[in-house]
Coordinates of C-alpha atoms in Angstrom, one line a residue:
X1 CA 0.0 0.0 0.0
X2 CA 1.4 3.4 -1.0
X3 CA 0.7 6.9 0.4
X4 CA 1.9 10.3 -0.6
X5 CA 3.7 12.0 2.3
X6 CA 3.4 15.5 0.8
X7 CA 2.1 17.9 3.4
X8 CA 1.2 15.0 5.8
X9 CA 0.5 16.1 9.4
X10 CA 2.7 14.8 12.2
X11 CA -0.2 12.7 13.8
X12 CA -1.2 11.3 10.5
X13 CA 2.5 10.3 9.8
X14 CA 2.6 8.7 13.3
X15 CA -0.6 6.7 12.6
X16 CA 0.9 5.5 9.3
X17 CA 4.1 4.3 10.9
X18 CA 2.2 2.6 13.7
X19 CA -0.1 0.9 11.2
X20 CA 2.9 -0.3 9.1
X21 CA 4.5 -2.1 12.1
X22 CA 1.4 -3.3 14.1
X23 CA -1.4 -3.5 11.6
X24 CA -3.5 -1.4 14.1
X25 CA -4.7 2.2 14.1
X26 CA -6.1 4.3 17.0
X27 CA -9.4 5.8 16.0
X28 CA -10.4 9.1 17.6
X29 CA -13.0 11.7 16.7
X30 CA -10.3 14.0 15.4
X31 CA -8.7 11.4 13.2
X32 CA -12.0 10.7 11.5
X33 CA -13.7 14.1 11.2
X34 CA -11.0 16.4 9.9
X35 CA -8.6 16.6 7.0
X36 CA -7.2 13.1 7.9
X37 CA -10.5 11.3 7.4
X38 CA -9.8 9.9 3.9
X39 CA -6.5 8.3 5.1
X40 CA -8.1 6.8 8.2
X41 CA -11.1 5.3 6.3
X42 CA -8.7 3.7 3.8
X43 CA -6.6 2.2 6.6
X44 CA -9.4 0.6 8.6
X45 CA -12.9 -0.8 7.9
X46 CA -15.4 2.1 7.4
X47 CA -17.9 0.1 9.5
X48 CA -15.5 0.3 12.5
X49 CA -15.3 4.1 11.9
X50 CA -19.1 4.3 11.8
X51 CA -19.5 2.3 15.0
X52 CA -17.0 4.6 16.8
X53 CA -18.6 7.8 15.5
X54 CA -22.0 6.5 16.7
X55 CA -20.7 6.8 20.2
X56 CA -19.6 10.3 19.6
X57 CA -22.9 11.8 18.6
X58 CA -23.6 15.0 20.4
X59 CA -25.4 18.3 19.6
X60 CA -22.1 20.1 18.6
X61 CA -20.8 17.4 16.3
X62 CA -23.8 15.5 14.8
X63 CA -24.0 17.6 11.6
X64 CA -20.3 17.0 10.9
X65 CA -20.7 13.3 11.6
X66 CA -23.8 13.2 9.4
X67 CA -21.7 14.8 6.5
X68 CA -19.0 12.2 7.1
X69 CA -21.5 9.3 7.1
X70 CA -23.1 10.5 3.8
X71 CA -19.7 10.8 2.2
X72 CA -18.6 7.3 3.0
X73 CA -22.0 5.6 3.1
X74 CA -21.3 4.2 6.6
X75 CA -23.8 1.5 7.5
X76 CA -26.7 2.9 9.6
X77 CA -24.7 6.0 10.6
X78 CA -26.4 8.4 8.1
X79 CA -29.9 7.4 9.4
X80 CA -29.1 7.4 13.1
X81 CA -27.2 10.7 12.9
X82 CA -30.2 12.2 11.0
X83 CA -32.5 10.9 13.7
X84 CA -30.3 12.4 16.4
X85 CA -30.3 15.8 14.6
X86 CA -34.1 15.9 14.3
X87 CA -34.7 14.8 17.9
X88 CA -32.1 17.3 19.3
X89 CA -32.8 20.1 16.8
X90 CA -33.4 22.7 19.5
X91 CA -29.8 22.1 20.8
X92 CA -28.1 21.5 17.4
X93 CA -29.1 25.0 16.1
X94 CA -27.2 26.7 19.0
X95 CA -23.8 25.6 17.6
X96 CA -21.7 27.1 14.9
X97 CA -22.0 23.9 12.9
X98 CA -25.6 24.8 12.1
X99 CA -24.7 28.4 11.2
X100 CA -22.1 27.1 8.8
X101 CA -24.5 25.0 6.8
X102 CA -25.4 26.0 3.2
X103 CA -28.8 27.4 2.4
X104 CA -29.7 24.1 0.7
X105 CA -28.8 22.1 3.8
X106 CA -30.8 24.4 6.1
X107 CA -33.8 24.2 3.8
X108 CA -33.6 20.4 3.7
X109 CA -33.5 20.3 7.5
X110 CA -36.3 22.8 8.4
X111 CA -38.6 21.4 5.7
X112 CA -38.7 18.0 7.5
X113 CA -42.1 17.3 9.1
X114 CA -40.7 15.2 11.9
X115 CA -38.3 17.6 13.6
X116 CA -38.9 17.7 17.3
X117 CA -39.5 21.3 18.3
X118 CA -42.0 22.1 21.0
X119 CA -42.7 25.5 19.4
X120 CA -42.4 26.6 15.8
X121 CA -40.9 29.8 17.2
X122 CA -37.6 27.8 17.4
X123 CA -37.6 27.3 13.6
X124 CA -38.2 31.0 13.0
X125 CA -35.4 32.0 15.4
X126 CA -32.8 29.6 13.9
X127 CA -33.6 30.9 10.4
X128 CA -33.1 34.5 11.4
X129 CA -29.9 33.6 13.3
X130 CA -28.5 31.7 10.2
X131 CA -29.3 34.7 8.0
X132 CA -27.6 37.2 10.3
X133 CA -24.5 35.0 10.6
X134 CA -23.6 36.1 7.1
X135 CA -26.2 38.7 6.2
X136 CA -24.6 40.3 3.2
X137 CA -24.2 36.9 1.4
X138 CA -27.4 35.3 2.8
X139 CA -30.1 37.9 2.8
X140 CA -31.3 36.8 -0.7
X141 CA -32.2 33.4 0.7
X142 CA -34.9 34.9 3.0
X143 CA -37.9 34.2 0.8
X144 CA -37.0 30.6 0.2
X145 CA -36.2 29.9 3.8
X146 CA -39.4 31.5 5.1
X147 CA -41.5 29.2 2.9
X148 CA -40.5 26.4 5.3
X149 CA -41.2 28.3 8.5
X150 CA -44.8 27.5 9.6
X151 CA -45.7 31.0 10.8
X152 CA -49.4 30.2 11.3
X153 CA -48.3 27.8 14.1
X154 CA -46.6 30.5 16.0
X155 CA -48.6 32.1 18.8
X156 CA -50.4 35.4 18.0
X157 CA -48.6 37.1 20.9
X158 CA -45.1 36.0 19.6
X159 CA -46.1 37.2 16.0
X160 CA -47.0 40.6 17.3
X161 CA -44.2 41.0 19.8
X162 CA -41.3 39.4 17.9
X163 CA -42.0 38.6 14.3
X164 CA -43.6 42.0 13.3
X165 CA -40.6 43.9 14.6
X166 CA -38.0 41.7 12.9
X167 CA -36.0 44.0 10.7
X168 CA -35.3 41.3 8.0
X169 CA -39.1 41.0 7.4
X170 CA -39.9 44.7 7.1
X171 CA -39.5 44.6 3.3
X172 CA -42.2 42.0 3.0
X173 CA -45.1 41.7 5.4
X174 CA -46.9 39.0 3.3
X175 CA -45.7 36.1 5.6
X176 CA -46.9 37.9 8.7
X177 CA -50.2 39.0 7.3
X178 CA -51.0 35.4 6.2
X179 CA -50.2 34.1 9.6
X180 CA -52.4 36.7 11.4
X181 CA -55.2 36.0 8.9
X182 CA -55.0 32.3 9.8
X183 CA -55.3 33.1 13.5
X184 CA -58.4 35.2 12.8
X185 CA -60.1 32.5 10.6
X186 CA -59.3 29.9 13.2
X187 CA -61.0 31.9 15.9
X188 CA -64.1 32.6 13.7
X189 CA -64.3 29.1 12.0
X190 CA -62.3 26.7 14.2
X191 CA -63.6 23.5 12.6
X192 CA -63.5 24.5 8.9
X193 CA -60.5 26.7 8.5
X194 CA -58.5 25.3 5.5
X195 CA -55.2 23.5 6.4
X196 CA -52.0 23.7 4.4
X197 CA -48.5 22.3 5.1
X198 CA -47.6 25.6 6.8
X199 CA -50.5 25.3 9.2
X200 CA -50.0 21.6 10.0
X201 CA -48.1 20.8 13.2
X202 CA -44.9 18.9 12.7
X203 CA -45.1 15.2 13.7
X204 CA -41.9 14.5 15.7
X205 CA -40.7 11.0 16.3
X206 CA -42.6 9.2 19.2
X207 CA -46.2 8.5 19.9
X208 CA -48.7 10.7 18.0
X209 CA -51.8 10.2 20.1
X210 CA -52.6 10.7 23.8
X211 CA -55.7 10.2 26.0
X212 CA -57.5 13.2 27.4
X213 CA -59.1 12.0 30.6
X214 CA -62.0 13.6 32.4
X215 CA -62.0 12.9 36.2
X216 CA -64.0 13.9 39.2
X217 CA -62.1 15.0 42.3
X218 CA -63.2 17.0 45.3
X219 CA -66.6 17.7 43.8
X220 CA -65.0 19.2 40.7
X221 CA -64.6 17.9 37.1
X222 CA -61.1 18.3 35.6
X223 CA -59.2 17.1 32.6
X224 CA -55.6 15.8 32.1
X225 CA -53.5 14.3 29.3
X226 CA -52.2 10.8 29.7
X227 CA -49.9 8.4 27.8
X228 CA -48.4 5.3 29.4
X229 CA -48.3 6.9 32.9
X230 CA -46.9 10.2 31.6
X231 CA -49.2 13.0 32.7
X232 CA -49.6 16.6 31.4
X233 CA -52.1 19.3 32.5
X234 CA -55.0 20.5 30.4
X235 CA -56.4 24.0 30.6
X236 CA -59.2 24.2 33.2
X237 CA -62.8 24.0 31.8
X238 CA -65.0 27.0 32.6
X239 CA -67.9 24.8 33.6
X240 CA -68.4 21.8 35.9
X241 CA -69.5 19.0 33.6
X242 CA -70.7 16.4 36.0
X243 CA -72.8 13.8 34.2
X244 CA -72.0 15.5 30.9
X245 CA -70.2 14.1 27.9
X246 CA -67.0 14.5 25.9
X247 CA -66.3 13.8 22.3
X248 CA -63.7 14.7 19.7
X249 CA -63.7 15.9 16.1
X250 CA -60.8 15.2 13.8
X251 CA -58.7 14.0 16.8
X252 CA -58.2 17.7 17.5
X253 CA -61.3 19.5 18.7
X254 CA -62.6 18.3 22.1
X255 CA -66.2 19.2 23.0
X256 CA -67.4 19.2 26.6
X257 CA -71.2 19.4 26.9
X258 CA -74.3 19.0 29.0
X259 CA -74.5 17.6 32.5
X260 CA -75.1 20.1 35.3
X261 CA -73.4 23.1 36.7
X262 CA -73.4 23.3 40.5
X263 CA -76.6 21.2 40.8
X264 CA -78.5 22.9 37.9
X265 CA -79.2 21.4 34.5
X266 CA -77.3 23.1 31.8
X267 CA -76.9 23.1 28.0
X268 CA -73.4 24.4 28.0
X269 CA -70.9 23.4 25.3
X270 CA -67.3 24.5 25.0
X271 CA -64.4 23.4 22.8
X272 CA -60.7 22.9 23.2
X273 CA -58.3 22.9 20.2
X274 CA -55.5 20.6 21.4
X275 CA -53.2 21.7 18.5
X276 CA -53.2 25.3 19.7
X277 CA -50.0 26.9 21.0
X278 CA -52.2 28.8 23.5
X279 CA -55.0 26.3 24.3
X280 CA -58.1 27.4 26.1
X281 CA -61.8 26.3 26.3
X282 CA -64.0 28.4 23.9
X283 CA -67.8 28.7 24.5
X284 CA -69.8 27.1 21.6
X285 CA -73.5 27.1 20.6
X286 CA -75.4 25.4 23.5
X287 CA -77.5 22.3 23.4
X288 CA -81.2 22.7 22.5
X289 CA -82.3 20.4 25.3
X290 CA -81.1 20.1 28.9
X291 CA -79.3 16.8 29.1
X292 CA -77.3 14.8 31.6
X293 CA -76.3 11.1 31.6
X294 CA -76.7 11.1 27.8
X295 CA -74.8 9.4 25.0
X296 CA -72.7 11.2 22.4
X297 CA -71.2 10.1 19.0
X298 CA -69.3 11.8 16.2
X299 CA -69.9 10.9 12.6
X300 CA -68.9 12.8 9.4
X301 CA -67.9 15.9 11.5
X302 CA -71.3 16.0 13.1
X303 CA -71.8 15.5 16.9
X304 CA -75.0 13.7 18.1
X305 CA -76.3 14.1 21.6
X306 CA -78.6 11.2 22.2
X307 CA -81.2 10.6 25.0
X308 CA -80.2 11.1 28.6
X309 CA -82.5 12.8 31.2
X310 CA -83.5 16.4 32.0
X311 CA -84.0 15.7 35.7
X312 CA -86.1 12.7 36.5
X313 CA -87.5 12.3 33.0
X314 CA -85.7 10.0 30.6
X315 CA -85.3 11.3 27.0
X316 CA -85.4 9.7 23.6
X317 CA -84.8 12.9 21.7
X318 CA -81.7 13.4 19.6
X319 CA -79.9 16.6 18.4
X320 CA -77.0 17.0 16.1
X321 CA -74.3 19.7 15.8
X322 CA -73.0 20.4 12.3
X323 CA -69.5 22.1 12.3
X324 CA -70.3 23.6 8.9
X325 CA -73.3 25.6 10.2
X326 CA -72.2 25.8 13.8
X327 CA -75.7 25.0 14.9
X328 CA -77.7 22.3 16.7
X329 CA -80.9 20.8 15.3
X330 CA -83.3 18.1 16.3
X331 CA -83.4 14.9 14.4
X332 CA -85.5 11.7 14.7
X333 CA -86.0 10.4 18.2
X334 CA -85.1 6.9 19.4
X335 CA -87.8 4.3 20.0
X336 CA -86.8 3.9 23.6
X337 CA -86.1 6.5 26.3
X338 CA -82.8 5.8 27.8
X339 CA -80.1 7.4 30.1
X340 CA -76.7 6.0 31.3
X341 CA -76.3 4.3 27.9
X342 CA -73.4 4.1 25.5
X343 CA -73.0 5.2 21.9
X344 CA -70.8 3.6 19.2
X345 CA -70.2 4.6 15.6
X346 CA -69.7 1.7 13.1
X347 CA -70.1 1.6 9.3
X348 CA -71.5 5.2 9.2
X349 CA -74.2 4.3 11.6
X350 CA -74.9 5.3 15.3
X351 CA -75.6 2.6 17.9
X352 CA -77.4 3.4 21.2
X353 CA -76.7 0.5 23.5
X354 CA -78.3 -0.4 26.9
X355 CA -79.0 2.2 29.5
X356 CA -81.9 2.8 31.9
X357 CA -85.5 3.8 31.0
X358 CA -86.5 5.0 34.4
X359 CA -87.9 1.6 35.5
X360 CA -85.4 -1.1 34.5
X361 CA -81.9 -1.6 33.0
X362 CA -82.0 -2.3 29.3
X363 CA -80.2 -4.8 27.0
X364 CA -81.8 -3.4 23.8
X365 CA -79.9 -1.7 21.0
X366 CA -81.1 0.6 18.3
X367 CA -79.3 2.0 15.2
X368 CA -79.5 5.4 13.5
X369 CA -78.9 5.9 9.8
X370 CA -78.1 9.7 9.3
X371 CA -78.7 9.4 5.5
X372 CA -82.3 8.0 6.0
X373 CA -83.0 9.8 9.3
X374 CA -84.4 6.6 10.8
X375 CA -83.8 4.3 13.9
X376 CA -84.0 0.5 13.6
X377 CA -83.8 -2.1 16.4
X378 CA -80.7 -4.4 16.5
X379 CA -79.9 -7.6 18.3
X380 CA -80.2 -7.4 22.0
X381 CA -77.1 -7.9 24.3
X382 CA -77.0 -11.1 26.4
X383 CA -76.6 -8.9 29.5
X384 CA -78.6 -5.9 30.8
X385 CA -76.2 -3.0 31.0
X386 CA -76.2 0.6 32.1
X387 CA -73.3 2.9 33.1
X388 CA -71.2 0.7 30.7
X389 CA -68.6 1.5 28.1
X390 CA -69.3 1.3 24.4
X391 CA -66.5 1.5 21.8
X392 CA -65.7 0.4 18.3
X393 CA -62.4 -1.2 17.3
X394 CA -61.5 -2.8 14.0
X395 CA -65.1 -3.2 12.8
X396 CA -66.4 -4.7 16.1
X397 CA -68.8 -3.0 18.6
X398 CA -67.8 -3.7 22.3
X399 CA -70.1 -3.4 25.3
X400 CA -68.0 -3.4 28.5
X401 CA -68.8 -3.7 32.1
X402 CA -71.4 -1.4 33.7
X403 CA -74.1 -2.7 36.0
X404 CA -77.4 -4.7 35.6
X405 CA -80.4 -4.4 37.9
X406 CA -78.4 -5.6 40.9
X407 CA -74.6 -5.9 40.4
X408 CA -71.6 -4.2 38.8
X409 CA -70.2 -6.2 35.9
X410 CA -66.8 -7.2 34.5
X411 CA -68.2 -9.1 31.5
X412 CA -67.7 -7.9 28.0
X413 CA -69.5 -8.8 24.7
X414 CA -68.9 -7.9 21.1
X415 CA -71.2 -7.3 18.1
X416 CA -70.4 -7.7 14.4
X417 CA -73.0 -6.4 12.0
X418 CA -72.1 -9.2 9.6
X419 CA -73.2 -11.8 12.0
X420 CA -75.9 -9.8 13.7
X421 CA -75.3 -11.4 17.2
X422 CA -73.5 -10.5 20.4
X423 CA -70.7 -12.8 21.5
X424 CA -69.1 -12.9 24.9
X425 CA -65.4 -12.4 25.2
X426 CA -62.9 -12.5 28.0
X427 CA -63.9 -10.8 31.3
X428 CA -62.0 -7.8 32.7
X429 CA -60.1 -8.3 35.9
X430 CA -62.5 -6.0 37.9
X431 CA -66.1 -5.1 37.9
X432 CA -66.5 -1.5 36.7
X433 CA -69.1 1.2 36.1
X434 CA -68.9 4.9 35.3
X435 CA -65.5 4.6 33.5
X436 CA -63.9 5.9 30.4
X437 CA -63.1 3.7 27.4
X438 CA -61.0 4.5 24.3
X439 CA -59.1 2.8 21.5
X440 CA -55.3 3.6 21.4
X441 CA -52.8 1.7 19.3
X442 CA -55.4 -0.9 18.3
X443 CA -56.1 -1.8 21.9
X444 CA -59.1 -1.1 24.1
X445 CA -58.3 1.0 27.2
X446 CA -60.8 0.9 30.0
X447 CA -59.9 3.6 32.4
X448 CA -60.9 4.2 36.1
X449 CA -64.5 4.1 37.2
X450 CA -66.1 2.6 40.3
X451 CA -66.4 -1.0 41.6
X452 CA -69.6 -2.6 43.0
X453 CA -69.0 -0.9 46.4
X454 CA -68.5 2.5 44.8
X455 CA -64.8 2.6 45.4
X456 CA -62.7 4.5 42.9
X457 CA -60.5 2.2 40.7
X458 CA -57.1 3.7 40.0
X459 CA -56.2 1.4 37.1
X460 CA -56.5 0.8 33.4
X461 CA -57.4 -2.5 31.8
X462 CA -56.1 -3.0 28.2
X463 CA -57.7 -5.5 25.8
X464 CA -55.8 -7.2 23.0
X465 CA -58.2 -8.6 20.5
X466 CA -55.7 -10.9 18.9
X467 CA -55.1 -12.8 22.1
X468 CA -58.5 -12.1 23.7
X469 CA -56.8 -11.1 26.9
X470 CA -56.9 -8.2 29.3
X471 CA -53.8 -6.7 30.9
X472 CA -53.8 -4.5 34.0
X473 CA -51.9 -1.2 34.5
X474 CA -51.9 0.8 37.7
X475 CA -52.2 4.5 37.2
X476 CA -49.0 6.2 38.6
X477 CA -51.0 9.2 39.8
X478 CA -54.3 9.3 41.8
X479 CA -56.4 12.0 40.2
X480 CA -59.8 10.9 41.5
X481 CA -62.5 9.0 39.6
X482 CA -61.8 8.9 35.8
X483 CA -65.1 8.6 34.1
X484 CA -64.5 9.6 30.5
X485 CA -61.8 9.8 27.9
X486 CA -61.1 10.6 24.3
X487 CA -58.0 10.0 22.1
X488 CA -56.5 13.2 20.6
X489 CA -53.5 14.2 18.6
X490 CA -50.5 14.8 20.9
X491 CA -50.5 18.5 21.9
X492 CA -47.4 20.6 21.0
X493 CA -46.7 21.3 24.6
X494 CA -46.8 17.7 25.8
X495 CA -43.4 16.7 27.3
X496 CA -42.9 13.2 26.0
X497 CA -40.6 10.3 26.1
X498 CA -38.9 9.8 22.9
X499 CA -37.3 6.8 21.3
X500 CA -33.7 7.0 22.1
X501 CA -31.2 7.1 19.3
X502 CA -29.3 3.8 19.3
X503 CA -26.4 3.9 21.6
X504 CA -23.4 1.8 20.5
X505 CA -20.8 0.7 23.0
X506 CA -17.6 -0.9 21.8
X507 CA -16.5 -3.5 24.4
X508 CA -13.9 -6.2 23.7
X509 CA -14.4 -5.7 20.0
X510 CA -18.1 -6.5 20.2
X511 CA -20.9 -4.2 19.4
X512 CA -23.5 -4.0 22.2
X513 CA -26.7 -2.2 21.4
X514 CA -28.9 -0.6 24.0
X515 CA -32.3 0.9 23.4
X516 CA -34.0 3.2 25.8
X517 CA -36.2 6.2 26.3
X518 CA -35.3 9.9 26.7
X519 CA -37.1 12.2 29.1
X520 CA -35.8 15.7 29.4
X521 CA -32.2 15.0 30.4
X522 CA -32.7 11.5 31.8
X523 CA -32.4 8.3 29.8
X524 CA -34.2 5.1 30.9
X525 CA -32.5 2.1 29.4
X526 CA -34.2 -1.2 28.8

C-alpha cells in the first residue's frame, strides 16, 4: 500500500508508521472528522469508523458526523445521525456547525415534518440567526427559507411582539399577514379553516396520540392528558360538567357538553383545540335540550347528543351539531327513552346501547342511519347494562362492564354487523361502572371508574383482540375518579418520552446495542 507523504500532518504520519508495524490504528473523533479522514477510512474498515462515531454523537458534532457518514455511506450512521439531529434540533441549532450550513442544507432540515420542536418559534429563530450570521451573502435566501417556517403555528402574541418587529421581514409583510389571517379565521371558524402544510403541526418521532381523561375530584370535574403513565395538564374547563359528555372531532377539537353546573341542569358546550399553541376552552353554541347522563357520538364531522335525562324524566330525543353551520338541530328520536347508555359509531351508523329507561336496566340496541334519518332495532345484548362503556375497534362494537339491575359487571361482549349477534369475550379483571373507554394503538383501554361498592378504581385494563386477553396497568398518579376519555393528537406542549437514538458501545471488539427512552435530560435504558 502506497501513500503520498506530501504535506502530511505529524499525527497522520505517526498513525501511518504505527499501522505499518502493528497493523492497528487508533481511532479518535479528530482522526475521523478532519482533513485526515480519507486516510483513516482507507486504513481501517469504514464500518468500524461508523461504530465509533455512533458513540460520539452530540449536539455540537452531529452535523459534521452526518456529513462524514453520507460521504462514505457508513452502515446505519447516516440514518441514526439524521434521527439524532431531528430529535435534538433545538440544541443543534445553537452551535456554529448549524450556522455554517449552506442554504440548501438548512432548507432540507427545516422542511422536515418530523423535527422535534415544542414550538415553531424555534424554527423561526434559527432561520433568522442563520441569515444574520452572514447577512450580506445570505439575505437573498430569506424568501426561500421563510417558505418552510410554519408561521401560522406561531402564537399570535409572539407574532405581534417578535416577528412583526424583525428588521429582516420589514421589506415583506406577506408572511406575517397570512399568519395573522389564519389566526383570525381559526377563531371565527375553528372547525372548517383550511389546512396547508404551513399550518399543520410537525409530527416529531414518538407517539402521536394521547388520551385526554375527564376525572371527578373534590366535587369538581377536571381534565388531564395521559400516555403510558406520563401526565400533562390541560387548561381548566370553565364549567363543571358532572354527568356530561365529551367527544372529539378530527382528533383535534374536544367538545365538553351537558350535565349540570353546581346542581343545575345546563346546555353548555365548550371546545378545546389541542393543536393550539395557547390552548383554552372556547364557548360554543349550547344544546337545545337540557341533558345529563346522555350518549354522544361523532360521525362525518357531526356531533350527536342522544337521550339522557332532564332531571327525573328520561329522554329519547336526539340533536346534532354540524360544524359547517355551527348550529344544533333536532333529528328523529329513538324508539326507547334511555339514560346512562353508551353510543358507538360503526359503518357510518350510530348505535345506542343499553341504558336505563326509568324503570329497568336495558339490553336493547337501536341503530340510527343519518342518511335516512331513521332508527331501527338491532340484536339485544346477552346482558342488561347501564353505566357501561361502548367502543368500536376494527369493525367490532364492544359493550364493556357497567351494571345490571343488581350488580356491577366485569363481563364484555362484542357485536359484528355481519353476524348480527352479540358474542361474549374475556372478562375484565375487575367489575367497573362509570368509567372511560378509548381505543389507542389498536387496543381497548378501560380507564378508572367505580367498583360494586362505589370505590374508585385507580387502574387501566387493556384488551388485546388478537389474544382475547386483558392486561392491568396501575395509574401512577391518583387523580380521582376517571369517568370519561377521548383520544386526541399529541399537543405541541406535551413533554414526551422519545425513542432514544441507538447507543453503540464498543467493548472487547463486540458491538453491544442498548435501546431506551429519553425524558428531558434523563435516559431510561431497557
